[in-house]
Coordinates of C-alpha atoms and ligand atoms in Angstrom, one line a residue:
M1 CA 90.9 163.0 -72.6
S2 CA 87.4 162.1 -73.7
V3 CA 84.6 164.3 -72.4
S4 CA 80.9 163.7 -72.2
S5 CA 77.9 166.0 -71.8
V6 CA 75.8 165.4 -68.7
I7 CA 72.4 166.7 -67.7
R8 CA 73.0 169.1 -64.9
A9 CA 69.4 170.1 -64.3
T10 CA 65.9 169.8 -65.7
G11 CA 62.8 172.1 -65.7
S12 CA 59.4 172.3 -67.3
Y13 CA 56.3 174.4 -67.6
L14 CA 52.6 173.8 -68.4
P15 CA 50.2 176.6 -69.1
D16 CA 47.4 176.9 -66.5
K17 CA 44.4 176.1 -68.7
V18 CA 43.4 172.4 -68.6
L19 CA 41.2 171.1 -71.5
T20 CA 39.6 167.8 -70.5
N21 CA 38.0 165.2 -72.8
A22 CA 34.7 166.3 -71.5
D23 CA 35.5 169.8 -72.6
L24 CA 36.3 168.5 -76.1
E25 CA 33.0 166.6 -76.2
K26 CA 31.4 170.1 -76.3
I27 CA 33.5 171.2 -79.3
V28 CA 33.6 168.2 -81.6
D29 CA 31.7 164.9 -82.1
T30 CA 33.9 162.8 -79.8
S31 CA 33.8 161.0 -76.5
D32 CA 36.0 160.5 -73.4
D33 CA 35.8 156.8 -74.1
W34 CA 37.1 157.0 -77.7
I35 CA 39.9 159.3 -76.8
V36 CA 41.0 157.3 -73.7
Q37 CA 40.8 153.9 -75.5
R38 CA 42.6 155.0 -78.7
T39 CA 45.2 157.3 -77.1
G40 CA 45.3 157.1 -73.3
I41 CA 44.8 160.9 -73.1
H42 CA 42.5 162.3 -70.4
E43 CA 43.4 166.0 -70.5
R44 CA 46.0 168.5 -71.9
H45 CA 47.1 172.0 -71.1
I46 CA 46.4 174.9 -73.5
A47 CA 48.3 178.1 -73.6
A48 CA 46.4 181.3 -72.9
E49 CA 45.6 183.6 -75.8
G50 CA 48.6 185.9 -76.3
Q51 CA 50.9 183.4 -74.5
P52 CA 53.5 182.5 -77.2
T53 CA 55.8 179.4 -77.4
S54 CA 58.7 181.6 -76.1
G55 CA 56.7 182.3 -73.0
L56 CA 56.4 178.6 -72.2
A57 CA 60.1 178.1 -73.1
I58 CA 61.2 180.9 -70.8
H59 CA 59.3 179.4 -67.8
A60 CA 60.8 176.0 -68.4
A61 CA 64.3 177.4 -68.8
Q62 CA 64.0 179.5 -65.6
N63 CA 62.9 176.4 -63.7
A64 CA 66.0 174.4 -65.0
L65 CA 68.2 177.3 -64.1
T66 CA 66.9 177.5 -60.6
A67 CA 67.4 173.7 -60.2
S68 CA 71.0 174.0 -61.5
G69 CA 72.1 176.7 -59.1
L70 CA 73.8 178.4 -62.1
K71 CA 73.6 182.1 -63.1
P72 CA 72.4 182.9 -66.6
E73 CA 75.8 184.1 -67.7
E74 CA 77.2 180.7 -66.9
I75 CA 75.2 179.1 -69.9
D76 CA 77.0 179.5 -73.2
G77 CA 74.1 178.9 -75.6
V78 CA 70.5 178.0 -76.2
I79 CA 68.9 175.5 -78.6
V80 CA 65.1 175.3 -78.8
A81 CA 63.3 172.4 -80.5
T82 CA 60.0 173.8 -81.8
T83 CA 57.6 173.6 -84.7
T84 CA 55.5 176.5 -83.4
P85 CA 57.8 179.5 -83.2
D86 CA 56.3 182.9 -82.1
E87 CA 57.1 184.3 -85.6
S88 CA 58.8 183.0 -88.7
F89 CA 61.8 184.8 -87.3
P90 CA 63.6 185.4 -85.0
S91 CA 64.0 182.1 -83.3
V92 CA 62.4 181.2 -80.0
A93 CA 66.0 180.6 -78.7
V94 CA 67.0 184.3 -79.0
K95 CA 64.0 185.3 -77.0
V96 CA 64.9 182.8 -74.2
Q97 CA 68.5 184.1 -74.3
A98 CA 67.3 187.7 -73.9
A99 CA 64.6 187.0 -71.2
L100 CA 67.1 185.0 -69.1
G101 CA 69.7 187.8 -69.4
M102 CA 72.3 185.5 -70.8
K103 CA 75.5 186.7 -72.4
P104 CA 75.8 186.7 -76.2
G105 CA 76.5 183.2 -77.6
P106 CA 74.9 180.8 -80.1
A107 CA 71.1 180.6 -79.9
F108 CA 69.0 178.9 -82.5
D109 CA 65.9 176.7 -83.1
V110 CA 65.8 173.1 -84.5
Q111 CA 62.7 171.8 -86.3
A112 CA 62.1 168.1 -86.4
V113 CA 58.5 168.1 -85.1
C114 CA 58.0 165.5 -82.3
S115 CA 61.6 164.2 -82.6
G116 CA 62.9 167.8 -82.2
F117 CA 64.1 167.4 -78.6
I118 CA 66.2 164.4 -79.5
Y119 CA 67.7 166.3 -82.5
A120 CA 68.4 169.3 -80.3
L121 CA 70.0 167.2 -77.6
S122 CA 72.2 165.5 -80.2
V123 CA 73.4 168.8 -81.7
A124 CA 74.1 170.2 -78.2
D125 CA 76.0 167.0 -77.3
A126 CA 78.1 167.3 -80.4
M127 CA 78.8 171.0 -79.7
I128 CA 80.0 170.2 -76.2
K129 CA 82.1 167.2 -77.2
S130 CA 83.7 169.4 -80.0
G131 CA 84.7 172.0 -77.4
A132 CA 82.5 174.7 -78.9
M133 CA 80.6 175.2 -75.7
N134 CA 80.6 174.0 -72.1
R135 CA 77.0 174.5 -71.1
I136 CA 73.9 174.6 -73.3
M137 CA 70.2 175.2 -72.4
V138 CA 68.3 172.6 -74.5
I139 CA 64.6 173.2 -74.7
G140 CA 61.5 171.6 -76.3
A141 CA 58.7 174.1 -76.5
E142 CA 55.4 174.0 -78.4
K143 CA 52.1 175.7 -78.7
M144 CA 50.5 172.9 -80.7
S145 CA 47.0 174.4 -80.1
S146 CA 47.9 177.1 -82.6
L147 CA 48.3 174.5 -85.4
L148 CA 45.0 172.7 -84.7
D149 CA 41.8 172.8 -86.7
W150 CA 39.3 172.8 -83.8
N151 CA 36.6 171.3 -86.1
D152 CA 38.8 168.3 -86.9
R153 CA 38.2 165.6 -84.3
T154 CA 40.8 163.3 -85.8
T155 CA 43.6 165.7 -84.7
C156 CA 42.3 168.3 -82.1
V157 CA 41.9 165.8 -79.4
L158 CA 45.5 164.6 -79.5
F159 CA 47.7 167.6 -78.8
G160 CA 48.6 170.0 -76.0
D161 CA 51.0 172.9 -75.1
G162 CA 54.0 173.0 -72.8
A163 CA 57.8 173.2 -72.6
G164 CA 60.6 171.3 -71.0
A165 CA 64.3 172.1 -70.6
V166 CA 67.6 170.5 -69.7
I167 CA 71.0 172.2 -69.0
L168 CA 73.6 170.1 -70.6
E169 CA 77.2 170.5 -69.5
K170 CA 80.7 169.2 -70.2
S171 CA 82.0 166.5 -67.9
E172 CA 85.4 164.7 -67.8
N173 CA 83.6 161.5 -66.8
A174 CA 83.0 159.7 -70.1
E175 CA 80.9 157.0 -68.4
N176 CA 78.2 159.5 -67.6
G177 CA 75.8 161.7 -69.6
I178 CA 74.8 161.1 -73.2
L179 CA 76.2 157.8 -74.2
S180 CA 74.8 157.8 -77.8
T181 CA 72.3 159.5 -80.0
H182 CA 70.6 158.1 -83.1
L183 CA 68.9 160.4 -85.6
Y184 CA 66.9 159.5 -88.7
A185 CA 64.5 161.0 -91.2
D186 CA 62.7 159.6 -94.3
G187 CA 61.5 162.6 -96.3
K188 CA 59.5 160.3 -98.7
L189 CA 57.0 159.9 -95.8
N190 CA 56.6 163.7 -95.3
D191 CA 52.9 163.5 -96.5
L192 CA 51.8 161.3 -93.6
L193 CA 52.0 164.2 -91.1
H194 CA 52.2 167.8 -92.2
T195 CA 50.5 171.2 -92.0
S196 CA 48.2 172.5 -94.6
G197 CA 50.1 175.8 -94.9
G198 CA 53.4 177.5 -94.5
V199 CA 55.2 180.8 -94.8
S200 CA 56.4 180.2 -98.4
T201 CA 53.3 178.5 -99.7
T202 CA 50.0 179.8 -98.3
G203 CA 51.5 182.5 -96.1
T204 CA 49.7 181.0 -93.1
A205 CA 50.8 178.4 -90.5
G206 CA 48.1 175.9 -91.6
H207 CA 46.6 173.1 -89.6
I208 CA 47.9 169.6 -88.7
V209 CA 47.0 166.9 -91.3
M210 CA 47.7 163.4 -90.2
H211 CA 47.2 159.9 -91.6
G212 CA 46.9 158.5 -88.2
K213 CA 47.0 154.8 -89.0
E214 CA 50.1 155.0 -91.2
V215 CA 51.9 157.2 -88.6
F216 CA 51.0 154.6 -86.0
K217 CA 52.3 151.7 -88.0
N218 CA 55.6 153.5 -88.7
A219 CA 56.0 154.6 -85.1
V220 CA 55.6 151.0 -83.7
N221 CA 58.1 149.6 -86.3
L222 CA 60.6 152.4 -86.3
M223 CA 60.7 152.7 -82.5
A224 CA 61.4 148.9 -82.2
D225 CA 64.2 149.2 -84.8
I226 CA 65.9 152.2 -83.2
V227 CA 65.7 150.7 -79.7
E228 CA 67.4 147.6 -81.0
E229 CA 70.1 149.8 -82.6
V230 CA 70.7 151.6 -79.3
L231 CA 71.1 148.3 -77.4
T232 CA 73.4 146.9 -80.0
K233 CA 75.6 150.0 -80.3
N234 CA 76.0 150.2 -76.5
K235 CA 76.3 146.4 -76.0
I236 CA 73.6 146.3 -73.4
T237 CA 70.5 144.2 -72.8
P238 CA 67.1 145.8 -72.1
D239 CA 67.2 144.9 -68.4
K240 CA 70.0 147.4 -67.9
I241 CA 67.7 150.3 -68.8
D242 CA 66.2 151.9 -65.7
W243 CA 63.7 154.2 -67.4
L244 CA 62.2 154.5 -70.8
V245 CA 61.3 158.1 -71.4
P246 CA 59.3 158.0 -74.7
H247 CA 57.7 160.7 -76.8
Q248 CA 54.2 161.0 -75.5
A249 CA 51.9 160.6 -78.6
N250 CA 49.8 157.6 -77.8
L251 CA 49.8 155.2 -74.9
R252 CA 49.4 152.2 -77.3
I253 CA 52.6 153.1 -79.1
I254 CA 54.4 153.6 -75.8
T255 CA 53.1 150.2 -74.5
G256 CA 54.2 148.5 -77.8
T257 CA 57.7 149.8 -77.4
A258 CA 57.9 148.8 -73.8
E259 CA 56.7 145.3 -74.7
K260 CA 59.5 145.0 -77.3
L261 CA 62.0 145.8 -74.6
D262 CA 60.3 143.4 -72.2
M263 CA 60.0 146.4 -69.8
D264 CA 57.0 146.5 -67.4
M265 CA 55.2 149.8 -67.4
G266 CA 56.5 150.6 -64.0
R267 CA 59.8 151.5 -65.7
V268 CA 58.2 153.7 -68.3
V269 CA 57.5 157.4 -67.8
V270 CA 54.0 158.2 -69.0
T271 CA 52.6 161.7 -69.0
V272 CA 50.4 161.5 -72.2
D273 CA 47.4 161.0 -70.0
K274 CA 47.8 164.5 -68.5
H275 CA 49.8 166.4 -71.2
G276 CA 48.5 164.9 -74.5
N277 CA 51.0 165.1 -77.4
T278 CA 53.2 168.2 -76.8
S279 CA 55.5 167.4 -79.8
A280 CA 59.1 168.4 -79.1
A281 CA 58.2 169.3 -75.5
S282 CA 56.9 165.9 -74.5
I283 CA 60.2 164.2 -73.7
P284 CA 61.8 167.0 -71.6
L285 CA 58.4 167.4 -69.8
A286 CA 58.2 163.7 -69.0
L287 CA 61.9 163.7 -67.9
D288 CA 61.4 166.7 -65.6
T289 CA 58.2 165.2 -64.1
A290 CA 60.0 162.0 -63.2
V291 CA 63.1 163.7 -61.9
R292 CA 61.1 166.0 -59.7
D293 CA 58.8 163.3 -58.3
G294 CA 61.9 161.3 -57.4
R295 CA 61.4 158.3 -59.8
I296 CA 64.5 159.1 -61.9
Q297 CA 67.7 159.1 -59.8
R298 CA 71.3 160.1 -60.5
G299 CA 73.3 157.2 -62.0
Q300 CA 70.3 155.6 -63.7
L301 CA 70.2 154.6 -67.4
L302 CA 67.6 156.4 -69.5
L303 CA 66.4 155.6 -73.0
L304 CA 64.7 158.5 -74.8
E305 CA 62.9 157.9 -78.1
A306 CA 60.6 159.8 -80.5
L307 CA 59.0 159.8 -83.9
G308 CA 57.4 162.8 -85.6
G309 CA 56.5 164.6 -88.8
G310 CA 59.1 164.3 -91.6
L311 CA 59.0 161.4 -90.8
T312 CA 61.8 162.0 -88.3
W313 CA 62.8 159.7 -85.5
G314 CA 65.6 159.4 -83.0
A315 CA 66.8 158.0 -79.7
A316 CA 69.3 158.8 -76.9
L317 CA 70.8 156.7 -74.2
I318 CA 71.8 158.7 -71.1
R319 CA 73.5 157.8 -67.8
F320 CA 71.6 160.4 -65.8
Ligands
LIG1 N1 36.4 160.9 -81.6 C1 35.5 159.9 -82.1 N2 35.7 159.3 -83.2 C2 36.8 159.6 -83.9 C3 37.7 160.6 -83.5 C4 37.5 161.2 -82.3 N3 38.3 162.2 -81.8 N4 38.7 160.7 -84.4 C5 38.5 159.8 -85.4 N5 37.3 159.1 -85.1 C6 36.7 158.1 -85.9 C7 37.1 158.1 -87.3 O1 36.3 159.0 -88.1 C8 36.8 156.6 -87.7 O2 35.4 156.5 -87.9 P1 34.9 155.6 -89.2 O3 35.4 154.2 -88.9 O4 33.5 155.7 -89.1 O5 35.6 156.1 -90.4 C9 37.1 155.8 -86.4 O6 37.1 156.8 -85.4 C10 38.5 155.2 -86.4 O7 39.5 156.2 -86.8 P2 41.0 155.8 -87.1 O8 41.7 157.0 -87.6 O9 41.0 154.5 -87.9 O10 41.4 155.5 -85.6 P3 42.8 154.8 -85.0 O11 42.5 153.6 -84.3 O12 43.8 154.7 -86.1 O13 43.2 155.9 -84.0 C11 44.8 157.8 -83.8 C12 43.5 157.3 -84.4 C13 44.6 157.8 -82.3 C14 45.2 159.1 -84.3 C15 46.0 156.8 -84.1 O14 46.0 156.4 -85.4 C16 47.3 157.3 -83.7 O15 47.6 157.5 -82.5 N6 48.2 157.5 -84.7 C17 49.6 158.0 -84.4 C18 49.7 159.4 -84.0 C19 51.1 159.7 -83.7 O16 51.9 158.9 -83.2 N7 51.6 160.9 -83.9 C20 53.0 161.1 -83.5 C21 53.6 162.1 -84.2 S1 52.7 163.6 -84.0 C22 53.7 164.8 -84.6 O17 54.8 164.6 -85.1 C23 53.2 166.3 -84.7

C-alpha cells in the first residue's frame, strides 16, 4: 500500500521586538520609500539579546504541538532547517527535542539557507515514506539578525527573525499530503550569497554578503523553471493551485512568480511586508499565518517554493 506524509498541524513564533523601516532610517542611510519600493518590507521582528534560534524554534514547535493535540512522546523525530544555529554544535533540533520532552529518536539540522525548509520537508517526507518514522516535527528557525552587518544598508534592511513548524505524519491516503518535492543546488553560484566568515575559516560567524541583482535574476528565472517542473510532473495546470506559499524574500520576486503562474495575488500568501526575509523560517511562518487566519483550508492544493544561498532552490506540492 502506498503511503503519504500529511501536515497534521502547523505552528509559528515571532519575537516581540518589531523593527520598522523608520527605525532603520536611524541606523543606516536608507528610507522607508526605498525599502518598500524595492522589497515590499515594512517591518520585521528581531530576537531579543540572549534569545537564541532554539528559543524561537521551541515556541513554534510548542504551538504546532498544541494545534495537533498530540503529546511530545508521539513525535518520532525533529528536523530543523537553520543557517543560524545557537552554537556550531549541537544541533538546534536536539535542543527542541529536549525542551519538548520528546523520547529519544532522530534529531538533526539541515542547512540550505532560504531553501532549508523545503529541503527539511523533503527529507522528512522521504523518511516517513521509507517507514523510518511515522511523525516528524519539521521546523524552519532563524536568527538572521545575528548574521547582519548593521552598517551595511544593502543587507540589514532585508532580514528578520522567527520560526515556523509543521508536524508531518504518515497517512494511508496517497492522494493527500506531500505530492512531490523538487530540490536543486548549483554550487558554482555560491559566491552570490554567502557569509564573510565561518567556523573553519575565520572562526567567526561572519556577515551576509549578497550580490542582490544577480540573486534577484536567478530567483525569478529558477522559480519560473521549478514551478513549471512541478506542474508537469503532477500533470496539473496552474488554475488547480489554491495557494502559492513562496519564500518571502522580496515582493517583486513573489509577484513575478505569481504572474508566471497567472495567479492573482489573492491566491498568494504574502508575509514579507511584516516579517522581512526570515530565510528557512519564512515558508512555515507564512503557512501557519494563512492556516490560522482561515485562508488555507483542508483539501486545498498548495505550492511552496524557495531560493537561497548556495544557490539552492526547491519546491513542494502539497494537498493540505
Ligand atoms: N536604502 C537606500 N539605498 C540603498 C539601499 C538601502 N537600504 N540598499 C542599496 N541602496 C542603493 C545602492 O547603493 C544603489 O545605489 P547606487 O545606484 O548609487 O549605487 C541603489 O540603491 C540600487 O541598488 P541595487 O542593489 O541595484 O538595488 P536593487 O534594485 O537590485 O534592489 C535588492 C536590491 C532589494 C537587494 C534586490 O536586488 C533583491 O531583492 N535581490 C534578491 C534578494 C533575495 O532574493 N535574496 C533571497 C535569498 S536570501 C538568502 O538566501 C539568505
